[in-house]
Coordinates of C-alpha atoms in Angstrom, one line a residue:
Chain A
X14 CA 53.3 64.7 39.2
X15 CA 53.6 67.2 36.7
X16 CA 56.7 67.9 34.2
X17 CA 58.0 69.6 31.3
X18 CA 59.1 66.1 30.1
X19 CA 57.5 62.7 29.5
X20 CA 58.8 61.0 32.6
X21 CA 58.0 57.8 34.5
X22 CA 56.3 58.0 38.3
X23 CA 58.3 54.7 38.8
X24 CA 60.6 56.3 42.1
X25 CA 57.4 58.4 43.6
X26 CA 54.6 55.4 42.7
X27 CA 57.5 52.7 44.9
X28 CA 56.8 54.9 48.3
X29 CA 53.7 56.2 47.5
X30 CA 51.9 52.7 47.4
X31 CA 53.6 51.2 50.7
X32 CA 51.0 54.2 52.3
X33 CA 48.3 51.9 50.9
X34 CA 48.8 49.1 53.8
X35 CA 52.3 49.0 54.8
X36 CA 53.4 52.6 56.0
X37 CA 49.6 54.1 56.5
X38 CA 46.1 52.8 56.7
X39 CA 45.1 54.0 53.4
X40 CA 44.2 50.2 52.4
X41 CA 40.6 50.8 50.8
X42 CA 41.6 50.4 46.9
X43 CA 43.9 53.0 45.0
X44 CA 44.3 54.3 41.5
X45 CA 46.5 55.9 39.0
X46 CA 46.0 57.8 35.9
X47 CA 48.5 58.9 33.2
X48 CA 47.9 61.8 30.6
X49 CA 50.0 60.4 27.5
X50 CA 49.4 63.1 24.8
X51 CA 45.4 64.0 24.9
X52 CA 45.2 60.3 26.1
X53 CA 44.6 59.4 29.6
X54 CA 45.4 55.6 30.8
X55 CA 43.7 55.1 34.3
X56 CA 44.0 51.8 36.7
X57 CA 42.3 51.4 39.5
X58 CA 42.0 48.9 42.1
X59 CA 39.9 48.3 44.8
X60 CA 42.2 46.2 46.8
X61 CA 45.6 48.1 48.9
X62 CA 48.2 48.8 47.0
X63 CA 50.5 47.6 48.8
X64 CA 49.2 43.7 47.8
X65 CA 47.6 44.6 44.3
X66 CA 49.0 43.0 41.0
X67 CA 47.9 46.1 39.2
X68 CA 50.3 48.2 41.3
X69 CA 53.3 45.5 40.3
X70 CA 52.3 45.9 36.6
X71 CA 52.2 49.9 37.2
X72 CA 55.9 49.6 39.1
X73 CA 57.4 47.3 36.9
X74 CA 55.8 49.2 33.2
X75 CA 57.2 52.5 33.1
X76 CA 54.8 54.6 31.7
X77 CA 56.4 58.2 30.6
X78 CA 53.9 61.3 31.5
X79 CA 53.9 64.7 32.1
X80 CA 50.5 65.0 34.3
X81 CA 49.8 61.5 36.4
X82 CA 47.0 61.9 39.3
X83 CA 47.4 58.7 42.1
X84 CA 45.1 58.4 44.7
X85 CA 45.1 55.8 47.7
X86 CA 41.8 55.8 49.8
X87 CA 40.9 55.7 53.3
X88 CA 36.6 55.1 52.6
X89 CA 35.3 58.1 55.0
X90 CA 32.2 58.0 52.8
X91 CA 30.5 55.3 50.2
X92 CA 31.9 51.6 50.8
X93 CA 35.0 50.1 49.2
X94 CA 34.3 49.4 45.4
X95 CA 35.7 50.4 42.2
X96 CA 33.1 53.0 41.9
X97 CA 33.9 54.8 45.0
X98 CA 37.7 54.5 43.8
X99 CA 39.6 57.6 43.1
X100 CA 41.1 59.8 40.5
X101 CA 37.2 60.1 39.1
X102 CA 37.5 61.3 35.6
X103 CA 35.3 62.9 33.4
X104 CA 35.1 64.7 29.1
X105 CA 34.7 68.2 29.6
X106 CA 35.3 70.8 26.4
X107 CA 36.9 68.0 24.4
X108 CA 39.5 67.1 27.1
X109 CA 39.5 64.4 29.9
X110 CA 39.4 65.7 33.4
X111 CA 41.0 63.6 36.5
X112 CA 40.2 64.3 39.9
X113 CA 41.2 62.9 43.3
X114 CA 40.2 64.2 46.8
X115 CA 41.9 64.1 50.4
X116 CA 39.4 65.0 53.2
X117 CA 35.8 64.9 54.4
X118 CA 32.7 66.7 52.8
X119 CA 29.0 66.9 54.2
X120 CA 25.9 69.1 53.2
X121 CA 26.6 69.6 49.3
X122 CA 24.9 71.3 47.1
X123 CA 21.9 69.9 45.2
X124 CA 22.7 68.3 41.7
X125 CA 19.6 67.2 40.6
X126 CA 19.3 65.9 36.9
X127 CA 22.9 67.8 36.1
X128 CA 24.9 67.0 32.9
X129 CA 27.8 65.7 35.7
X130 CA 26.6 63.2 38.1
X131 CA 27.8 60.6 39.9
X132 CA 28.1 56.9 39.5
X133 CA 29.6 55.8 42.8
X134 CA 28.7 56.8 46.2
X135 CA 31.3 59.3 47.4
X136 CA 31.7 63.2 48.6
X137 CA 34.3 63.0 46.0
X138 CA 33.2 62.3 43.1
X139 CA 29.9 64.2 43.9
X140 CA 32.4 67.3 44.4
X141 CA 33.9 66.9 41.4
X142 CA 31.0 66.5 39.1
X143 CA 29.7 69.9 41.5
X144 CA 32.8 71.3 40.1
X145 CA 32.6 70.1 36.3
X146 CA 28.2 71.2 36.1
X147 CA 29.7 74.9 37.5
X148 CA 32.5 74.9 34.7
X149 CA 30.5 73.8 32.0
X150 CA 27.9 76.2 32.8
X151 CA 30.5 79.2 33.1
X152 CA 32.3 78.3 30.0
X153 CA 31.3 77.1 26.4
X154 CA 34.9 76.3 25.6
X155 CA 37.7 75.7 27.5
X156 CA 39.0 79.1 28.9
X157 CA 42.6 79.9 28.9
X158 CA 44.0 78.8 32.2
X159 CA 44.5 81.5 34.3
X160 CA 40.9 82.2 34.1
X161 CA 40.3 78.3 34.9
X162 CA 42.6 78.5 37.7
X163 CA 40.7 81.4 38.8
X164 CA 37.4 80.1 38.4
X165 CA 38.7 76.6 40.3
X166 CA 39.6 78.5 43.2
X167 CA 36.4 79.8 43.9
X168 CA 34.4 76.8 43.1
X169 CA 36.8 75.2 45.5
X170 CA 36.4 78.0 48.5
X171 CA 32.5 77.4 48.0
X172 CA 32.9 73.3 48.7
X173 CA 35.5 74.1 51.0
X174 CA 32.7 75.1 53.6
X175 CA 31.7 72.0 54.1
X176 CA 34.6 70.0 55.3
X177 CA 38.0 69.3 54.1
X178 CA 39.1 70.0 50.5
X179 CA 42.8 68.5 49.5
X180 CA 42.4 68.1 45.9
X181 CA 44.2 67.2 42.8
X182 CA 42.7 67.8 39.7
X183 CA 44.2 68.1 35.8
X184 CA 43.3 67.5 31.8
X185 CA 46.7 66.5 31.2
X186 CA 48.2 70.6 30.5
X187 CA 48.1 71.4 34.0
X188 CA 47.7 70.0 37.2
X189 CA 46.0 71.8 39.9
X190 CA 46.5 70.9 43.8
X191 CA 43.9 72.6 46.3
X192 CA 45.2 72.5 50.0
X193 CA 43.2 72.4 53.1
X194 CA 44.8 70.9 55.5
X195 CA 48.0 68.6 54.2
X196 CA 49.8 69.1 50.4
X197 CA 53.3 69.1 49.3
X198 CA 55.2 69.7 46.9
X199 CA 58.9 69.4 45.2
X200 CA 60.1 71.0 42.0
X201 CA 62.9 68.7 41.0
X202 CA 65.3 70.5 38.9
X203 CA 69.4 70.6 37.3
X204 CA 71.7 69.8 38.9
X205 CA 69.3 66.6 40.2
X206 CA 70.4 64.9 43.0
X207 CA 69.9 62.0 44.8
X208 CA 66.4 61.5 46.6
X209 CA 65.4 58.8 49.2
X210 CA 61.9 57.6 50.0
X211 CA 60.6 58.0 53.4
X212 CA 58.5 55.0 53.4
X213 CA 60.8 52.4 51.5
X214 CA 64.3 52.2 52.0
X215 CA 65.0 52.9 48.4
X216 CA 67.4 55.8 46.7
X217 CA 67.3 57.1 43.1
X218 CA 70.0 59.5 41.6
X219 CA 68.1 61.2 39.5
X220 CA 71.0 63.1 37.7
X221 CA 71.5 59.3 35.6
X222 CA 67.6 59.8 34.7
X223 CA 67.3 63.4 33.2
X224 CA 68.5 66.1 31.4
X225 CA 69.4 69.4 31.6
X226 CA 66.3 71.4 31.3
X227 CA 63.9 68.9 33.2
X228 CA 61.2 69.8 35.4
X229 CA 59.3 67.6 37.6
X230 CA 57.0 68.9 40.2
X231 CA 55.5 66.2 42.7
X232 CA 52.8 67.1 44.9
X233 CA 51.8 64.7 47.6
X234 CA 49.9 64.9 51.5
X235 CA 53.2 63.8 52.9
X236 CA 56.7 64.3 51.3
X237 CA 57.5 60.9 49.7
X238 CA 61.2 61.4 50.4
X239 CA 62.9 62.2 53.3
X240 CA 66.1 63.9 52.2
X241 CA 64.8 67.0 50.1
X242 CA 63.0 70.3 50.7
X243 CA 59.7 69.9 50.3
X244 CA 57.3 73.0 50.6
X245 CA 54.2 72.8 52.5
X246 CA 51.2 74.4 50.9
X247 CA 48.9 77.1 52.8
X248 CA 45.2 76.1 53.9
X249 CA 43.4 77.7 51.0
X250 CA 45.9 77.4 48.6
X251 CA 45.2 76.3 45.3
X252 CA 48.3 76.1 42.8
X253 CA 48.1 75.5 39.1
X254 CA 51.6 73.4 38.0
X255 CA 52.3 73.6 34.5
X256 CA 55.3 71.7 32.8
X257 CA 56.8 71.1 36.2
X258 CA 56.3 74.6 37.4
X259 CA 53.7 76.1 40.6
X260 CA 51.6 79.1 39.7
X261 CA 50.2 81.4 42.3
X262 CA 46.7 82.6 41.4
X263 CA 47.0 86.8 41.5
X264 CA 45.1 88.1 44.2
X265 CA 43.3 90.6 42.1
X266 CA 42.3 88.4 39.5
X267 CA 40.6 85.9 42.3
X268 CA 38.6 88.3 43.2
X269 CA 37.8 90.1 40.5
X270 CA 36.5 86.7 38.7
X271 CA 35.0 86.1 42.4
X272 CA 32.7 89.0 41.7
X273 CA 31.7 88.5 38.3
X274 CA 30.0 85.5 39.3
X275 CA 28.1 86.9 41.8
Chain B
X234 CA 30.6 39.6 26.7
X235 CA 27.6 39.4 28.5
X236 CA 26.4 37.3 31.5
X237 CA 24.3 36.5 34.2
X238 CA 27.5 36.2 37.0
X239 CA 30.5 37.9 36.7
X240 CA 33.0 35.5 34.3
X241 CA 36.8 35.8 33.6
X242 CA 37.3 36.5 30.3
X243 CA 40.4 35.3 29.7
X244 CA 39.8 32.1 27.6
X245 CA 38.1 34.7 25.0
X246 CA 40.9 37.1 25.4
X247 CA 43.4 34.8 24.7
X248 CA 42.0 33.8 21.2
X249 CA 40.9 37.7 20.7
X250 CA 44.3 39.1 21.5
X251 CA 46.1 36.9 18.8
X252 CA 44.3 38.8 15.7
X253 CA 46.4 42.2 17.3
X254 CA 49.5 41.6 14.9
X255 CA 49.7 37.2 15.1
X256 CA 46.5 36.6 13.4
X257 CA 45.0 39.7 12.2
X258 CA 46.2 42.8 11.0
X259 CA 44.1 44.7 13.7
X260 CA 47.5 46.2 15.5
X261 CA 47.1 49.6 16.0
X262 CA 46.5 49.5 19.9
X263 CA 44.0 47.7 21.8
X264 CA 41.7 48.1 24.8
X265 CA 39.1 46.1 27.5
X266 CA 37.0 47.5 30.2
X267 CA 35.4 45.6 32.7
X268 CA 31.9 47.0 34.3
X269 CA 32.3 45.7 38.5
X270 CA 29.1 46.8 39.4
X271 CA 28.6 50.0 38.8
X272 CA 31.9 50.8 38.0
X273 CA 34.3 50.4 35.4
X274 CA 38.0 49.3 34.4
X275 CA 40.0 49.9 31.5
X276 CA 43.0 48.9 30.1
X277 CA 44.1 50.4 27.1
X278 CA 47.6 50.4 24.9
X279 CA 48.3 51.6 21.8
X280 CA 50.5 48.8 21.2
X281 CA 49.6 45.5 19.2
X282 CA 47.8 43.3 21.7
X283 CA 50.1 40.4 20.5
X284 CA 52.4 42.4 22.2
X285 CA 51.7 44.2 25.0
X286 CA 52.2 43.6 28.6
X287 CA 49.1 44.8 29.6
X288 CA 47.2 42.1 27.4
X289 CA 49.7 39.9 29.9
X290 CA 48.5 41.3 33.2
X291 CA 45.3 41.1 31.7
X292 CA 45.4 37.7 30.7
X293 CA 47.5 36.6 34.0
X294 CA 45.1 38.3 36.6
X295 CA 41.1 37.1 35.9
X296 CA 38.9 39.8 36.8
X297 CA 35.3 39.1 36.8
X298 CA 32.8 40.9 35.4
X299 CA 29.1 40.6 34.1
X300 CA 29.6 43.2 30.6
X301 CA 33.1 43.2 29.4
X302 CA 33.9 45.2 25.7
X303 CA 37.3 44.5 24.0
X304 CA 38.4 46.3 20.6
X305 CA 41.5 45.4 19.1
X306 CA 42.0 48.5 16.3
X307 CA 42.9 48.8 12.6
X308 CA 43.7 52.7 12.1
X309 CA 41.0 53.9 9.4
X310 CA 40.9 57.7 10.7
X311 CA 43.1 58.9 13.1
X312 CA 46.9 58.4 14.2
X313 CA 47.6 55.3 16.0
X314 CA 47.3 56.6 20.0
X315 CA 46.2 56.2 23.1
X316 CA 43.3 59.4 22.7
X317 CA 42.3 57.1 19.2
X318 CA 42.0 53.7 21.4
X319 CA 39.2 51.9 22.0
X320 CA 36.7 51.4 23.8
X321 CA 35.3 55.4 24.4
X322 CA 33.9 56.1 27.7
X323 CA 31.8 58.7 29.0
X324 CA 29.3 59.3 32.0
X325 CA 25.8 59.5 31.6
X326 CA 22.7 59.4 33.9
X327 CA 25.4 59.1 36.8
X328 CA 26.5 55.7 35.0
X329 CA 29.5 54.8 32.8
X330 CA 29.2 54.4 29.1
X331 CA 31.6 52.4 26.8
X332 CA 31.9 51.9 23.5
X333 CA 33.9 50.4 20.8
X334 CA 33.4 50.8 16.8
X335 CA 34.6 48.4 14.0
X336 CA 33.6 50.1 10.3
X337 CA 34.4 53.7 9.2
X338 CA 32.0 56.6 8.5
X339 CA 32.4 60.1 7.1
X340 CA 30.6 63.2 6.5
X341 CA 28.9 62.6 9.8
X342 CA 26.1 65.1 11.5
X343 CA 28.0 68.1 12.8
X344 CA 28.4 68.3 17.0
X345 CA 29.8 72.2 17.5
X346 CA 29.4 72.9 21.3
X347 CA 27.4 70.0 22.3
X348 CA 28.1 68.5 25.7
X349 CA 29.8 65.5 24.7
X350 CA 32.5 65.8 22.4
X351 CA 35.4 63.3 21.1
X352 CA 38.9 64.2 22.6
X353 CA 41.0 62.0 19.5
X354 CA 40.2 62.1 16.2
X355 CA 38.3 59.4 15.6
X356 CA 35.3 58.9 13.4
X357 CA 34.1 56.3 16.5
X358 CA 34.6 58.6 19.1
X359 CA 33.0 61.4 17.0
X360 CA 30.1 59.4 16.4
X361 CA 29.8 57.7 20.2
X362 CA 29.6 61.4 21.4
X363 CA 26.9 62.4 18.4
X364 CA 24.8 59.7 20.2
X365 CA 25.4 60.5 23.8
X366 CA 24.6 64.0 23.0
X367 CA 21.0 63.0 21.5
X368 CA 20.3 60.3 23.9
X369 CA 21.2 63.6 26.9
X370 CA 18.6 65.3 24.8
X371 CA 15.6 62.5 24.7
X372 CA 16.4 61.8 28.0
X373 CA 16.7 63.5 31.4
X374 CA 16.9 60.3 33.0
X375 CA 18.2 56.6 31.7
X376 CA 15.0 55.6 30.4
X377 CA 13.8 51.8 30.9
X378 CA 15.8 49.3 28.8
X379 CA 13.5 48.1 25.7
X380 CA 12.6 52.0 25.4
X381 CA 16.9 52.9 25.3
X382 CA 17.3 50.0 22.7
X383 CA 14.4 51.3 20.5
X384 CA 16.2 55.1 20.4
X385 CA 20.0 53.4 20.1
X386 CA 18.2 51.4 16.6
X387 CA 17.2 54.7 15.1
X388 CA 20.3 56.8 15.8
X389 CA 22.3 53.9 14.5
X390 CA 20.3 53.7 11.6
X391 CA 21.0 57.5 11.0
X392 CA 24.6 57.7 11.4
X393 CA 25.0 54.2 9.7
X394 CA 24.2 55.1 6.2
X395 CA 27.2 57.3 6.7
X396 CA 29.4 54.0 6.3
X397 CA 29.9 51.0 8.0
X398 CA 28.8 50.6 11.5
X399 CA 29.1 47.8 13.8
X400 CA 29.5 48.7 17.1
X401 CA 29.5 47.4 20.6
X402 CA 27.9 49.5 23.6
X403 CA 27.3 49.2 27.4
X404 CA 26.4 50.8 30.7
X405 CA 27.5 47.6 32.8
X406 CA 23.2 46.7 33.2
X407 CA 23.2 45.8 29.0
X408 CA 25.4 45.4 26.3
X409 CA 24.0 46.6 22.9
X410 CA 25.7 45.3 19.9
X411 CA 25.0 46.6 16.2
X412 CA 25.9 44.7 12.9
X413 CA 26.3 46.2 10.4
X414 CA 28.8 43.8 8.2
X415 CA 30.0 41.4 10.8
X416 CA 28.8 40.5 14.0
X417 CA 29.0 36.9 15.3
X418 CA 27.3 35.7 18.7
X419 CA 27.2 32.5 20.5
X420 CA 25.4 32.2 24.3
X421 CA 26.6 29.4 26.3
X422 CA 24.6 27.7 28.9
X423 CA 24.2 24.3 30.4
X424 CA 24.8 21.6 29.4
X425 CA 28.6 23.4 29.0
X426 CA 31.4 21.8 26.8
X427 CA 35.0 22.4 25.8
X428 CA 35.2 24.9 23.3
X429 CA 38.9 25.4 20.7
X430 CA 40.0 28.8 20.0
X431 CA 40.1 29.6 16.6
X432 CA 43.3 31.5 16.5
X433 CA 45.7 29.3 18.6
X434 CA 45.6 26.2 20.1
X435 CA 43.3 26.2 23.5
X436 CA 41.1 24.4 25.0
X437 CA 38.9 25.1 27.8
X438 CA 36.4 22.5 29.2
X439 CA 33.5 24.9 30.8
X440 CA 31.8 22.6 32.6
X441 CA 34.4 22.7 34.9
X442 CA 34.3 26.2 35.6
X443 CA 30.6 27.0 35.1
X444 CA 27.4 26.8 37.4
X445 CA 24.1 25.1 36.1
X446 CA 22.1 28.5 35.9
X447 CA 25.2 30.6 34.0
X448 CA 24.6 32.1 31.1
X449 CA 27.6 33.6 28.9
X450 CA 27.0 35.5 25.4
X451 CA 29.8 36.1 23.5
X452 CA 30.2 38.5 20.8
X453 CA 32.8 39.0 18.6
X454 CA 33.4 40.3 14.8
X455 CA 34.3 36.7 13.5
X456 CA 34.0 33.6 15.7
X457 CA 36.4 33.3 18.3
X458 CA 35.9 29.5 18.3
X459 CA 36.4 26.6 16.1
X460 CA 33.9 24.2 17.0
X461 CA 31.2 26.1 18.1
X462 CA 28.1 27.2 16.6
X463 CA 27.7 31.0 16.4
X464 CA 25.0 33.2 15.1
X465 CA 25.8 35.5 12.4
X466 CA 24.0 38.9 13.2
X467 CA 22.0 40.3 10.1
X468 CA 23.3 43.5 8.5
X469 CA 21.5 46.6 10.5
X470 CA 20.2 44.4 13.4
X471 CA 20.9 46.0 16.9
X472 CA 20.6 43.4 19.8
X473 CA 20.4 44.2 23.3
X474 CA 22.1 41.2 25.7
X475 CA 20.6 41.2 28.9
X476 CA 22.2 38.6 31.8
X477 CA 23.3 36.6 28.7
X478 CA 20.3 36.6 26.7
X479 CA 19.9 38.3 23.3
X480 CA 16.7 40.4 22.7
X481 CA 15.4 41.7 20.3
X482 CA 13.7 45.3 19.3
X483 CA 9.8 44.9 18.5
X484 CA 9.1 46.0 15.0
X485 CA 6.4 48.1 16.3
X486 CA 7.8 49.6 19.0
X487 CA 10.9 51.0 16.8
X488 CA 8.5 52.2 14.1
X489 CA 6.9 53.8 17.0
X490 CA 9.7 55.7 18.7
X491 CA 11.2 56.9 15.2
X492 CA 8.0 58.4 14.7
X493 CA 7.4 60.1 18.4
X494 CA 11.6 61.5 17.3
X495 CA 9.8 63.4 14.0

């Protein structure tokens, strides 16, 4: 989720945790992670979400956010534990960094004795600290994000190669989502309507929850609700969402950034 | 706390989460992580622990663990937030790092573009980074225990005549802790007895919950227990608790890595 406005996950978390057990088969541990402010407040469970007491504390403790990252896992690679357990995070230019990964990845490049490694045993996280070694190296200081956005896409084209890449990644002033195969996404706006889940038979009117210049984007591998347009992202894709809006990366610049580095 | 089989905390907690706003004016936010293994959970508010509901779920849902650090806070530097909360976390040598401060220093060494850098505005989480980044610099690789504790007692040292400096540290294999003012420590073992919170009234009778080979150290800032002996740590000593057994640094061998720094 990402918004213009603090705002709780409460609705979206209430389906989105059923898929951990109930509705799916993604039952091998979950986790959450809330940017409040530079802050970042992460839980993370190794059981399904569906049974785990952390996910009741998380539904029934609204915590208001404008960039959360949730992750339920189905273990393709590295056993179930709380290391292997997704969003990963990581301190990168002074800000924290959340990542969490949809899909399959074999045949990485080397890491070696990198500044980002590991700690668990998945793809994942080995992507993502990949990822995080590239940025540092590319960038002193954080760059503005259009040329982050930029830079993230091609990092992401180069794992893409080998396997699947759905990824969600933010440091709490923009979230970006990276589609391969399965992402989408709503931008909730005025005049807010009434949305019901697809995986709980459970309504919200979220006209009684906001005001008039909210934004909320949700971004999701399914559509959590099954009475709104949701937009399904192209293979390749990778959107930058910042307060509640999607931003296309120019074609130009992609490629211009793309050839820099080369 | 550290041990030699993962232990619930929650007879400590209960006691330790009293002096957040009941019995101690420490109520600036709190926070406990929990190594599992290799990896690590945190829970973090920035409301009083007397308070908060996730010092409830904590204290209502045992999770067991073998290295746990718990700060309840007192604002020196830095707004009261969830980005100022400890305990700090980073990754280093592909494992997870925590860390949690009780003192106040200024004027410390400057950090610029190094690799690890605070994302509050803490003088802890300033001077947590400040030793990360010259540990990444000694190190390529986590070096073997007694030669880590020898560096950690001179880069203490250094930042500690800055101001006061007790401090708690672990990568989920050790748990470091440096006095400075006031450090207390008490490791139980067999034969186990029932031991009475200091700050409300709780009993717990270990032997009922204990095996004959368990070790348990606990370390706190003032005793967390009434009738209980604990050791009071000696200003500038920096212990290293291994499966629930204080050690401590050589003499020689910290003149001698201090020397192979200059």
């Amino acid at each position: 989720m990402n918004c213009n406005v603090p705002t709780d996950i409460v609705f979206s978390f209430e389906g989105f945790r059923q898929r951990g057990g109930v509705t799916d088969h993604h039952s091998d541990g979950w986790g959450i992670a809330f940017f409040e402010d530079d802050g970042c407040r992460m839980f993370l469970d190794h059981q399904p979400s569906a049974l785990s007491p952390l996910a009741e504390l998380v539904y029934r403790y609204p915590i208001k956010s404008t960039n959360v990252v949730a992750h339920i896992r189905k273990a393709t690679q590295g056993v179930v534990s709380l290391a292997n357990t997704h969003p990963f995070k990581r301190e990168l230019w002074g800000r924290y960094w959340l990542f969490a990964h949809n899909g399959n990845l074999t045949d990485l490049p080397a890491l070696g004795s990198s500044r980002f490694r590991p700690v668990g045993t998945t793809d994942s996280e080995y992507a993502f600290c990949w990822i995080m070694n590239e940025l540092a190296l590319r960038f002193v200081d954080k760059p503005p994000l259009p040329v982050l956005h930029a830079a993230l896409a091609e990092l992401a084209d180069r794992l893409a190669s080998q396997g699947t890449f759905n990824f969600l990644m933010s440091d709490g002033t923009a979230l970006f989502a990276r589609c391969a195969t399965d992402l989408h996404y709503i931008v909730r706006c005025a005049p807010f309507a009434t949305a019901h889940l697809s995986d709980t038979d459970v309504s919200v009117d979220f006209a009684r929850y906001t005001g008039a210049k909210d934004m909320v984007a949700v971004i999701a591998t399914q559509p959590l609700t099954d009475n709104e347009c949701w937009v399904r992202m192209g293979a390749g894709e990778l959107l930058m969402f910042i307060d509640g809006q999607p931003h296309r990366l120019p074609v130009t610049e992609e490629v211009a950034i793309a050839g820099a580095a080369q």
